[in-house]
Amino acid sequence: EDKVVQSPLSLVVHEGDTVTLNCSYEVTNFRSLLWYKQEKKAPTFLFMLTSSGIEKKSGRLSSILDKKELFSILNITATQTGDSAIYLCAVESQGGSEKLVFGKGTKLTVNP
Amino acid sequence: DTGVSQDPRHKITKRGQNVTFRCDPISEHNRLYWYRQTLGQGPEFLTYFQNEAQLEKSRLLSDRFSAERPKGSFSTLEIQRTEQGDSAMYLCASRYYREETQYFGPGTRLLVL
């Protein structure tokens, strides 16, 4: 059965800090790994990763995938209070419904 | 494009009652997913439609749960004889087969008393 483990489960930092969120996975027929941000409502899409070693960036956020070691990291530099949210990692397998299997998420709190 | 919409946004019901939720996907998205999310957990897959066909159901979807997508557009999720353990956020997502990701709706938060 596909499985996603995120760490840490909770993190408290000060504005301006840099954080690294971790996601390890086990999946048969890997297709992609996705990162979402959730702020008390629906998850909003951040990144989709399919190939190892290729960094995806969006402003202060970046992410990379290691398919050999089966993990991904999400980096946030110069954190702001608006980055406070739950960050969800999910994997998608090929074939079938291509449903997402999520981890429990990392709750990030950025204090001013 | 108004995104995925869900109705109602909140529902409080008494144990044993039936409830029905609606999801309107992004137009032209032929794939529709239902997930359930409880406190401290990531969303868990419930079921999947491609057009009007329900192609996969999770074992989480007991016989008290039923989902439909009659014309391949909106979908409904019904829970019969609700139990307190059904209290959760029910999320709907849609996807166009060429798109890279699923787009989530705002969710329906269910509280069973």
Coordinates of N, CA and C in Angstrom, one line a residue:
Chain A
E1 N 0.9 -1.2 0.0 CA 0.0 0.0 0.0 C 0.9 1.2 0.0
D2 N 0.5 2.2 -0.8 CA 1.3 3.5 -0.9 C 1.3 4.2 0.4
K3 N 2.4 4.8 0.7 CA 2.6 5.5 2.0 C 3.4 6.7 1.9
V4 N 3.0 7.8 2.6 CA 3.8 9.0 2.7 C 4.0 9.4 4.1
V5 N 5.2 9.7 4.5 CA 5.6 10.2 5.8 C 6.2 11.5 5.8
Q6 N 5.7 12.5 6.5 CA 6.2 13.8 6.5 C 6.8 14.1 7.9
S7 N 7.9 14.9 7.8 CA 8.5 15.4 9.1 C 9.1 16.8 8.9
P8 N 9.2 17.5 10.0 CA 8.5 17.2 11.2 C 7.0 17.4 11.1
L9 N 6.2 17.0 12.1 CA 4.8 17.2 12.0 C 4.4 18.6 12.4
S10 N 5.3 19.3 13.2 CA 5.0 20.6 13.6 C 6.3 21.4 13.7
L11 N 6.2 22.7 13.3 CA 7.5 23.5 13.3 C 7.1 24.9 13.6
V12 N 7.8 25.5 14.6 CA 7.6 26.9 14.9 C 8.9 27.7 14.7
V13 N 8.8 28.8 13.9 CA 10.0 29.6 13.5 C 9.6 31.0 13.6
H14 N 10.7 31.9 13.5 CA 10.5 33.3 13.5 C 10.6 33.8 12.1
E15 N 9.9 34.9 11.8 CA 10.0 35.5 10.5 C 11.4 35.7 10.1
G16 N 11.7 35.4 8.8 CA 13.0 35.5 8.3 C 13.8 34.2 8.3
D17 N 13.4 33.3 9.1 CA 14.1 32.0 9.1 C 13.8 31.2 7.8
T18 N 14.7 30.3 7.6 CA 14.6 29.3 6.4 C 14.2 28.0 7.0
V19 N 13.2 27.3 6.4 CA 12.7 26.0 6.9 C 12.9 25.0 5.7
T20 N 13.0 23.7 6.2 CA 13.0 22.6 5.2 C 12.1 21.6 5.8
L21 N 11.1 21.2 4.9 CA 10.1 20.2 5.2 C 10.4 18.9 4.4
N22 N 10.3 17.8 5.1 CA 10.7 16.5 4.5 C 9.5 15.6 4.2
C23 N 9.6 14.9 3.1 CA 8.6 13.9 2.7 C 9.3 12.7 2.2
S24 N 9.0 11.5 2.8 CA 9.5 10.3 2.3 C 8.3 9.4 1.8
Y25 N 8.5 8.6 0.9 CA 7.3 7.8 0.3 C 7.7 6.4 -0.1
E26 N 6.6 5.6 -0.1 CA 6.7 4.3 -0.7 C 5.5 4.2 -1.7
V27 N 5.7 3.9 -2.9 CA 4.6 3.8 -3.9 C 5.0 2.9 -5.0
T28 N 4.0 2.1 -5.4 CA 4.3 1.3 -6.6 C 3.9 2.1 -7.8
N29 N 4.7 1.9 -8.9 CA 4.4 2.7 -10.1 C 4.3 4.2 -9.9
F30 N 5.4 4.7 -9.4 CA 5.4 6.2 -9.1 C 5.2 7.0 -10.4
R31 N 4.3 8.0 -10.2 CA 4.1 8.9 -11.3 C 4.6 10.3 -10.9
S32 N 4.2 10.8 -9.8 CA 4.6 12.2 -9.4 C 4.4 12.3 -7.9
L33 N 5.1 13.4 -7.4 CA 5.0 13.8 -6.0 C 4.5 15.3 -6.0
L34 N 3.6 15.6 -5.2 CA 3.0 16.9 -5.2 C 3.1 17.5 -3.8
W35 N 3.2 18.8 -3.7 CA 3.2 19.6 -2.5 C 2.0 20.5 -2.6
Y36 N 1.2 20.6 -1.5 CA 0.1 21.5 -1.3 C 0.2 22.3 0.0
K37 N -0.4 23.5 -0.1 CA -0.4 24.3 1.1 C -1.9 24.4 1.6
Q38 N -2.2 24.2 2.8 CA -3.5 24.2 3.3 C -3.7 25.2 4.5
E39 N -4.5 26.2 4.3 CA -4.8 27.2 5.3 C -6.3 27.1 5.7
K40 N -6.6 26.2 6.6 CA -8.0 26.1 7.1 C -9.0 25.8 6.0
K41 N -8.7 25.5 4.8 CA -9.6 25.2 3.8 C -9.0 24.3 2.8
A42 N -9.3 24.4 1.6 CA -8.9 23.4 0.6 C -7.4 23.5 0.3
P43 N -6.7 22.4 0.1 CA -5.3 22.4 -0.3 C -5.1 23.2 -1.6
T44 N -4.1 24.0 -1.6 CA -3.8 24.7 -2.9 C -2.5 24.2 -3.4
F45 N -2.4 24.0 -4.7 CA -1.3 23.4 -5.3 C 0.0 24.2 -5.3
L46 N 1.1 23.6 -4.9 CA 2.4 24.3 -5.0 C 3.3 23.8 -6.1
F47 N 3.7 22.5 -6.0 CA 4.6 21.9 -6.9 C 4.2 20.5 -7.3
M48 N 4.6 20.1 -8.5 CA 4.5 18.7 -8.9 C 5.9 18.3 -9.4
L49 N 6.4 17.2 -8.9 CA 7.8 16.7 -9.2 C 7.7 15.3 -9.8
T50 N 8.3 15.2 -10.9 CA 8.3 13.8 -11.5 C 9.7 13.3 -11.7
S51 N 10.7 14.2 -11.8 CA 12.1 13.8 -12.1 C 13.0 14.1 -11.0
S52 N 14.0 13.2 -10.8 CA 15.0 13.5 -9.7 C 15.9 14.7 -10.0
G53 N 16.3 15.4 -9.0 CA 17.3 16.4 -9.1 C 17.0 17.7 -9.8
I54 N 15.7 17.8 -10.3 CA 15.3 19.1 -10.9 C 14.6 19.9 -9.9
E55 N 15.1 21.1 -9.5 CA 14.5 21.9 -8.6 C 13.4 22.7 -9.2
K56 N 12.3 22.8 -8.5 CA 11.2 23.7 -8.9 C 11.1 24.8 -7.9
K57 N 11.0 26.0 -8.5 CA 11.0 27.2 -7.6 C 9.8 28.1 -7.9
S58 N 9.3 28.7 -6.9 CA 8.2 29.7 -7.0 C 8.4 30.7 -5.9
G59 N 9.0 31.8 -6.2 CA 9.3 32.9 -5.2 C 10.3 32.3 -4.2
R60 N 9.8 32.4 -2.9 CA 10.7 31.9 -1.8 C 10.6 30.4 -1.6
L61 N 9.7 29.7 -2.3 CA 9.5 28.3 -2.1 C 10.3 27.5 -3.2
S62 N 10.8 26.4 -2.8 CA 11.5 25.5 -3.8 C 11.4 24.1 -3.3
S63 N 11.4 23.2 -4.3 CA 11.3 21.8 -3.9 C 12.1 20.9 -4.9
I64 N 12.5 19.8 -4.4 CA 13.3 18.9 -5.2 C 13.0 17.4 -4.8
L65 N 13.2 16.5 -5.7 CA 12.8 15.1 -5.6 C 14.0 14.2 -5.7
D66 N 14.1 13.2 -4.9 CA 15.2 12.2 -5.0 C 14.5 10.8 -5.2
K67 N 14.4 10.3 -6.4 CA 13.6 9.1 -6.7 C 14.4 7.9 -6.2
K68 N 15.7 8.0 -6.1 CA 16.5 6.9 -5.6 C 16.3 6.6 -4.1
E69 N 16.3 7.7 -3.4 CA 16.2 7.6 -1.9 C 14.7 7.8 -1.5
L70 N 13.8 8.0 -2.5 CA 12.4 8.1 -2.2 C 12.0 9.2 -1.2
F71 N 12.5 10.4 -1.5 CA 12.1 11.5 -0.6 C 12.1 12.8 -1.4
S72 N 11.5 13.8 -0.8 CA 11.4 15.2 -1.4 C 11.6 16.2 -0.2
I73 N 12.1 17.3 -0.5 CA 12.1 18.4 0.5 C 11.4 19.7 -0.1
L74 N 10.8 20.4 0.8 CA 10.2 21.7 0.4 C 11.0 22.8 1.3
N75 N 11.6 23.7 0.6 CA 12.3 24.8 1.3 C 11.5 26.1 1.2
I76 N 11.5 26.8 2.3 CA 10.9 28.1 2.3 C 12.0 29.1 2.9
T77 N 12.4 30.0 2.1 CA 13.4 31.0 2.6 C 12.7 32.3 3.1
A78 N 13.4 33.0 4.0 CA 12.9 34.3 4.5 C 11.4 34.2 4.8
T79 N 11.0 33.3 5.7 CA 9.6 33.0 6.0 C 8.9 34.2 6.5
Q80 N 7.6 34.3 6.2 CA 6.7 35.4 6.6 C 5.5 34.8 7.3
T81 N 4.8 35.6 8.1 CA 3.7 35.1 8.9 C 2.6 34.4 7.9
G82 N 2.5 34.9 6.7 CA 1.6 34.4 5.8 C 1.9 33.0 5.3
D83 N 3.1 32.5 5.6 CA 3.5 31.1 5.3 C 3.0 30.1 6.3
S84 N 2.4 30.6 7.4 CA 1.9 29.7 8.4 C 0.7 28.9 7.8
A85 N 0.8 27.6 7.8 CA -0.1 26.7 7.2 C 0.3 25.3 7.4
I86 N -0.5 24.4 6.9 CA -0.1 23.0 6.9 C 0.3 22.7 5.5
Y87 N 1.5 22.1 5.4 CA 2.1 21.7 4.1 C 1.9 20.2 3.9
L88 N 1.2 19.9 2.8 CA 0.9 18.5 2.6 C 1.7 18.0 1.4
C89 N 2.2 16.8 1.6 CA 2.9 16.0 0.5 C 2.1 14.9 0.1
A90 N 2.0 14.6 -1.2 CA 1.2 13.6 -1.8 C 1.9 12.9 -2.9
V91 N 1.6 11.6 -3.1 CA 2.2 10.9 -4.2 C 1.0 10.3 -5.1
E92 N 1.4 10.2 -6.3 CA 0.4 9.7 -7.3 C 1.0 8.5 -8.1
S93 N 0.3 7.5 -8.2 CA 0.8 6.3 -9.0 C 0.2 6.3 -10.4
Q94 N 0.9 5.6 -11.2 CA 0.4 5.5 -12.6 C -0.7 4.4 -12.7
G95 N -1.6 4.7 -13.7 CA -2.6 3.7 -13.9 C -3.8 3.9 -12.9
G96 N -4.9 3.3 -13.2 CA -6.0 3.4 -12.3 C -6.5 4.8 -12.2
S97 N -7.0 5.2 -11.0 CA -7.6 6.5 -10.8 C -6.6 7.6 -10.7
E98 N -5.3 7.2 -10.4 CA -4.3 8.2 -10.2 C -4.6 9.1 -9.0
K99 N -5.2 8.5 -8.0 CA -5.6 9.2 -6.8 C -4.3 9.6 -6.0
L100 N -4.5 10.6 -5.2 CA -3.4 11.1 -4.4 C -3.4 10.4 -3.0
V101 N -2.2 10.0 -2.6 CA -2.1 9.5 -1.2 C -1.3 10.5 -0.5
F102 N -1.9 11.1 0.6 CA -1.3 12.2 1.3 C -0.6 11.7 2.6
G103 N 0.4 12.5 3.0 CA 1.0 12.4 4.3 C 0.1 13.2 5.3
K104 N 0.5 13.2 6.6 CA -0.2 13.9 7.6 C 0.0 15.4 7.6
G105 N 1.0 15.8 6.9 CA 1.2 17.2 6.8 C 2.2 17.7 7.9
T106 N 2.8 18.9 7.6 CA 3.7 19.6 8.5 C 3.0 20.9 8.8
K107 N 2.7 21.1 10.1 CA 2.1 22.4 10.5 C 3.2 23.4 10.8
L108 N 3.3 24.4 10.0 CA 4.3 25.5 10.1 C 3.7 26.7 10.7
T109 N 4.3 27.2 11.8 CA 3.8 28.4 12.4 C 5.0 29.4 12.3
V110 N 4.8 30.6 11.7 CA 5.8 31.6 11.6 C 5.4 32.8 12.5
N111 N 6.2 33.0 13.5 CA 5.9 34.1 14.5 C 6.6 35.4 14.1
P112 N 6.0 36.5 14.3 CA 6.6 37.8 13.9 C 7.8 38.1 14.8
Chain B
D1 N -13.8 31.1 -15.0 CA -13.7 29.9 -14.3 C -13.7 30.1 -12.8
T2 N -14.7 29.5 -12.1 CA -14.9 29.9 -10.7 C -14.3 28.8 -9.8
G3 N -13.6 27.8 -10.4 CA -13.0 26.8 -9.5 C -14.0 25.8 -9.1
V4 N -13.5 24.8 -8.3 CA -14.4 23.8 -7.8 C -15.3 24.4 -6.6
S5 N -16.5 24.1 -6.7 CA -17.4 24.6 -5.6 C -18.1 23.4 -4.9
Q6 N -18.4 23.6 -3.6 CA -19.0 22.6 -2.8 C -20.1 23.2 -2.0
D7 N -21.1 22.4 -1.8 CA -22.3 22.9 -1.0 C -22.9 21.8 -0.2
P8 N -23.2 22.0 1.1 CA -23.0 23.2 1.8 C -21.5 23.3 2.3
R9 N -21.1 24.4 2.9 CA -19.8 24.5 3.4 C -19.7 23.9 4.8
H10 N -20.8 24.0 5.5 CA -20.9 23.4 6.9 C -22.2 22.6 7.0
K11 N -22.1 21.5 7.8 CA -23.4 20.8 8.0 C -23.3 20.2 9.4
I12 N -24.3 20.5 10.2 CA -24.4 19.8 11.5 C -25.6 19.0 11.5
T13 N -25.5 17.7 11.9 CA -26.6 16.8 11.9 C -26.5 15.9 13.1
K14 N -27.7 15.3 13.4 CA -27.7 14.3 14.5 C -27.4 12.9 14.0
R15 N -26.8 12.2 14.9 CA -26.5 10.8 14.6 C -27.7 10.1 14.1
G16 N -27.6 9.3 13.0 CA -28.7 8.6 12.4 C -29.3 9.2 11.2
Q17 N -29.1 10.5 11.1 CA -29.7 11.3 9.9 C -28.9 11.0 8.7
N18 N -29.5 11.3 7.5 CA -28.8 11.2 6.2 C -28.4 12.6 5.8
V19 N -27.3 12.7 5.2 CA -26.8 14.0 4.6 C -26.3 13.8 3.2
T20 N -26.4 14.8 2.4 CA -26.0 14.8 1.0 C -25.2 16.1 0.8
F21 N -24.0 15.9 0.1 CA -23.1 17.0 -0.3 C -23.0 17.0 -1.8
R22 N -22.8 18.3 -2.3 CA -22.7 18.4 -3.7 C -21.4 19.0 -4.1
C23 N -20.9 18.6 -5.2 CA -19.6 19.2 -5.7 C -19.8 19.5 -7.2
D24 N -19.5 20.8 -7.5 CA -19.4 21.2 -8.9 C -18.0 21.4 -9.4
P25 N -17.5 20.6 -10.3 CA -16.1 20.7 -10.7 C -15.9 21.8 -11.6
I26 N -14.7 22.1 -11.9 CA -14.3 23.0 -12.9 C -14.9 22.5 -14.3
S27 N -15.5 23.4 -15.0 CA -16.1 22.9 -16.3 C -15.1 22.3 -17.2
E28 N -15.5 21.2 -17.8 CA -14.7 20.4 -18.8 C -13.7 19.5 -18.1
H29 N -13.7 19.5 -16.7 CA -12.9 18.5 -16.0 C -13.6 17.2 -16.0
N30 N -13.1 16.2 -16.6 CA -13.8 14.9 -16.7 C -13.5 14.0 -15.5
R31 N -12.5 14.3 -14.7 CA -12.2 13.5 -13.5 C -12.6 14.2 -12.2
L32 N -13.2 13.4 -11.4 CA -13.7 14.0 -10.1 C -13.4 13.1 -9.0
Y33 N -12.9 13.6 -7.9 CA -12.4 12.8 -6.7 C -13.1 13.3 -5.5
W34 N -13.4 12.4 -4.6 CA -13.8 12.8 -3.2 C -12.8 12.3 -2.2
Y35 N -12.5 13.1 -1.3 CA -11.6 12.8 -0.2 C -12.2 13.2 1.2
R36 N -11.7 12.5 2.2 CA -12.2 12.9 3.6 C -10.9 13.2 4.4
Q37 N -11.0 14.3 5.2 CA -9.9 14.7 6.0 C -10.4 14.9 7.4
T38 N -9.7 14.2 8.3 CA -10.0 14.4 9.8 C -8.9 15.2 10.4
L39 N -9.1 15.7 11.6 CA -8.1 16.6 12.3 C -6.8 15.9 12.4
G40 N -5.8 16.6 12.0 CA -4.4 16.1 12.1 C -4.0 15.1 11.1
Q41 N -4.8 14.9 10.1 CA -4.5 13.9 9.0 C -4.6 14.6 7.7
G42 N -3.9 14.0 6.7 CA -4.0 14.4 5.4 C -5.3 13.9 4.8
P43 N -5.7 14.4 3.6 CA -6.9 13.9 3.0 C -6.8 12.4 2.6
E44 N -7.9 11.7 2.7 CA -7.9 10.3 2.4 C -8.8 10.0 1.2
F45 N -8.4 9.3 0.2 CA -9.2 9.1 -1.0 C -10.4 8.3 -0.6
L46 N -11.6 8.7 -1.2 CA -12.8 7.9 -1.0 C -13.3 7.3 -2.3
T47 N -13.4 8.1 -3.4 CA -13.9 7.6 -4.6 C -13.5 8.5 -5.8
Y48 N -13.6 7.9 -7.0 CA -13.2 8.6 -8.2 C -14.2 8.3 -9.4
F49 N -14.5 9.4 -10.1 CA -15.3 9.3 -11.3 C -14.5 9.8 -12.5
Q50 N -14.7 9.1 -13.6 CA -14.3 9.6 -14.9 C -15.6 9.8 -15.7
N51 N -15.9 11.0 -16.0 CA -17.2 11.3 -16.6 C -18.2 10.8 -15.6
E52 N -19.2 10.0 -16.1 CA -20.3 9.6 -15.1 C -20.0 8.3 -14.5
A53 N -18.9 7.6 -14.9 CA -18.6 6.3 -14.4 C -17.7 6.4 -13.1
Q54 N -18.2 5.7 -12.1 CA -17.5 5.6 -10.8 C -16.5 4.4 -11.0
L55 N -15.2 4.7 -11.1 CA -14.2 3.7 -11.4 C -13.5 3.1 -10.3
E56 N -13.5 3.8 -9.1 CA -12.7 3.3 -8.0 C -13.4 3.8 -6.7
K57 N -13.4 2.9 -5.7 CA -13.9 3.2 -4.4 C -13.0 2.7 -3.3
S58 N -12.7 3.5 -2.4 CA -11.8 3.1 -1.3 C -12.6 2.2 -0.3
R59 N -11.8 1.3 0.4 CA -12.5 0.5 1.4 C -13.0 1.3 2.6
L60 N -12.6 2.6 2.6 CA -13.1 3.5 3.6 C -14.6 3.8 3.3
L61 N -15.0 3.6 2.1 CA -16.4 4.0 1.7 C -17.3 2.8 2.0
S62 N -17.8 2.9 3.3 CA -18.7 1.8 3.7 C -20.0 1.8 2.9
D63 N -20.9 0.8 3.2 CA -22.1 0.8 2.4 C -23.1 1.9 2.8
R64 N -22.7 2.6 3.8 CA -23.6 3.8 4.2 C -23.3 5.0 3.3
F65 N -22.2 4.9 2.5 CA -21.8 6.0 1.7 C -22.1 5.6 0.2
S66 N -22.7 6.6 -0.5 CA -22.9 6.4 -1.9 C -22.6 7.8 -2.6
A67 N -22.0 7.6 -3.8 CA -21.7 8.8 -4.6 C -22.2 8.6 -6.0
E68 N -22.6 9.7 -6.6 CA -23.1 9.7 -8.0 C -22.5 10.9 -8.8
R69 N -22.5 10.7 -10.1 CA -22.2 11.8 -11.0 C -23.0 11.6 -12.2
P70 N -24.3 11.9 -12.1 CA -25.3 11.4 -13.1 C -25.0 11.8 -14.5
K71 N -24.6 13.0 -14.8 CA -24.4 13.5 -16.1 C -23.0 13.8 -16.4
G72 N -22.1 13.4 -15.6 CA -20.7 13.6 -15.8 C -20.3 15.0 -15.5
S73 N -21.2 15.8 -14.8 CA -20.8 17.1 -14.4 C -20.7 17.2 -12.9
F74 N -21.7 17.6 -12.2 CA -21.7 17.7 -10.7 C -21.7 16.3 -10.1
S75 N -21.3 16.2 -8.9 CA -21.4 14.9 -8.1 C -22.0 15.2 -6.8
T76 N -22.7 14.1 -6.3 CA -23.2 14.1 -4.9 C -22.6 13.0 -4.1
L77 N -22.4 13.2 -2.8 CA -21.9 12.2 -1.9 C -23.0 12.2 -0.8
E78 N -23.6 11.0 -0.6 CA -24.6 10.8 0.5 C -24.1 9.9 1.5
I79 N -24.3 10.3 2.8 CA -24.0 9.4 3.9 C -25.3 9.1 4.6
Q80 N -25.6 7.8 4.7 CA -26.9 7.4 5.4 C -26.5 7.0 6.8
R81 N -27.5 7.2 7.7 CA -27.4 6.8 9.1 C -26.1 7.3 9.7
T82 N -25.9 8.6 9.6 CA -24.6 9.1 10.0 C -24.2 8.7 11.5
E83 N -22.9 8.6 11.6 CA -22.3 8.2 12.9 C -21.3 9.3 13.3
Q84 N -21.0 9.4 14.6 CA -20.1 10.5 15.0 C -18.7 10.4 14.4
G85 N -18.3 9.2 14.0 CA -17.0 9.0 13.3 C -17.0 9.5 11.9
D86 N -18.2 9.9 11.4 CA -18.2 10.5 10.0 C -17.9 12.0 10.1
S87 N -17.8 12.5 11.3 CA -17.4 14.0 11.4 C -16.0 14.2 10.7
A88 N -16.0 15.1 9.8 CA -14.8 15.3 9.0 C -15.0 16.4 8.0
M89 N -13.9 16.8 7.3 CA -14.0 17.7 6.2 C -14.1 16.8 4.9
Y90 N -15.1 17.0 4.1 CA -15.2 16.2 2.8 C -14.8 17.1 1.7
L91 N -13.7 16.7 1.0 CA -13.2 17.5 -0.1 C -13.4 16.9 -1.4
C92 N -13.7 17.7 -2.4 CA -13.9 17.3 -3.7 C -12.8 17.9 -4.6
A93 N -12.3 17.2 -5.5 CA -11.3 17.7 -6.4 C -11.6 17.3 -7.9
S94 N -11.2 18.1 -8.8 CA -11.4 17.8 -10.2 C -10.2 18.0 -11.0
R95 N -10.2 17.3 -12.2 CA -8.9 17.3 -13.0 C -9.3 17.1 -14.4
Y96 N -8.7 17.8 -15.3 CA -8.8 17.6 -16.7 C -7.7 16.7 -17.2
Y97 N -8.0 15.7 -18.0 CA -7.0 14.6 -18.2 C -5.6 15.1 -18.6
R98 N -5.6 16.3 -19.2 CA -4.2 16.8 -19.6 C -3.6 17.6 -18.5
E99 N -4.3 18.0 -17.5 CA -3.7 18.8 -16.5 C -2.8 18.0 -15.6
E100 N -2.0 18.7 -14.9 CA -1.0 18.1 -14.0 C -1.5 17.8 -12.6
T101 N -2.4 18.5 -12.2 CA -2.8 18.4 -10.8 C -4.3 18.3 -10.6
Q102 N -4.7 17.9 -9.4 CA -6.1 18.0 -9.0 C -6.4 19.4 -8.3
Y103 N -7.5 20.0 -8.6 CA -7.9 21.2 -8.0 C -9.0 21.0 -7.0
F104 N -8.7 21.4 -5.8 CA -9.6 21.1 -4.7 C -10.7 22.2 -4.5
G105 N -11.9 21.8 -4.1 CA -12.9 22.7 -3.6 C -12.7 23.1 -2.2
P106 N -13.5 24.0 -1.6 CA -13.4 24.5 -0.3 C -13.7 23.5 0.8
G107 N -14.4 22.4 0.4 CA -14.8 21.4 1.4 C -16.1 21.6 2.0
T108 N -16.7 20.5 2.5 CA -17.9 20.6 3.4 C -17.5 20.0 4.7
R109 N -17.6 20.8 5.8 CA -17.3 20.3 7.1 C -18.5 19.8 7.8
L110 N -18.5 18.5 8.1 CA -19.6 17.8 8.7 C -19.3 17.5 10.2
L111 N -20.3 17.8 11.0 CA -20.3 17.5 12.4 C -21.5 16.7 12.7
V112 N -21.3 15.5 13.2 CA -22.3 14.6 13.6 C -22.4 14.6 15.2
L113 N -23.6 15.1 15.7 CA -23.7 15.1 17.1 C -24.3 13.9 17.7

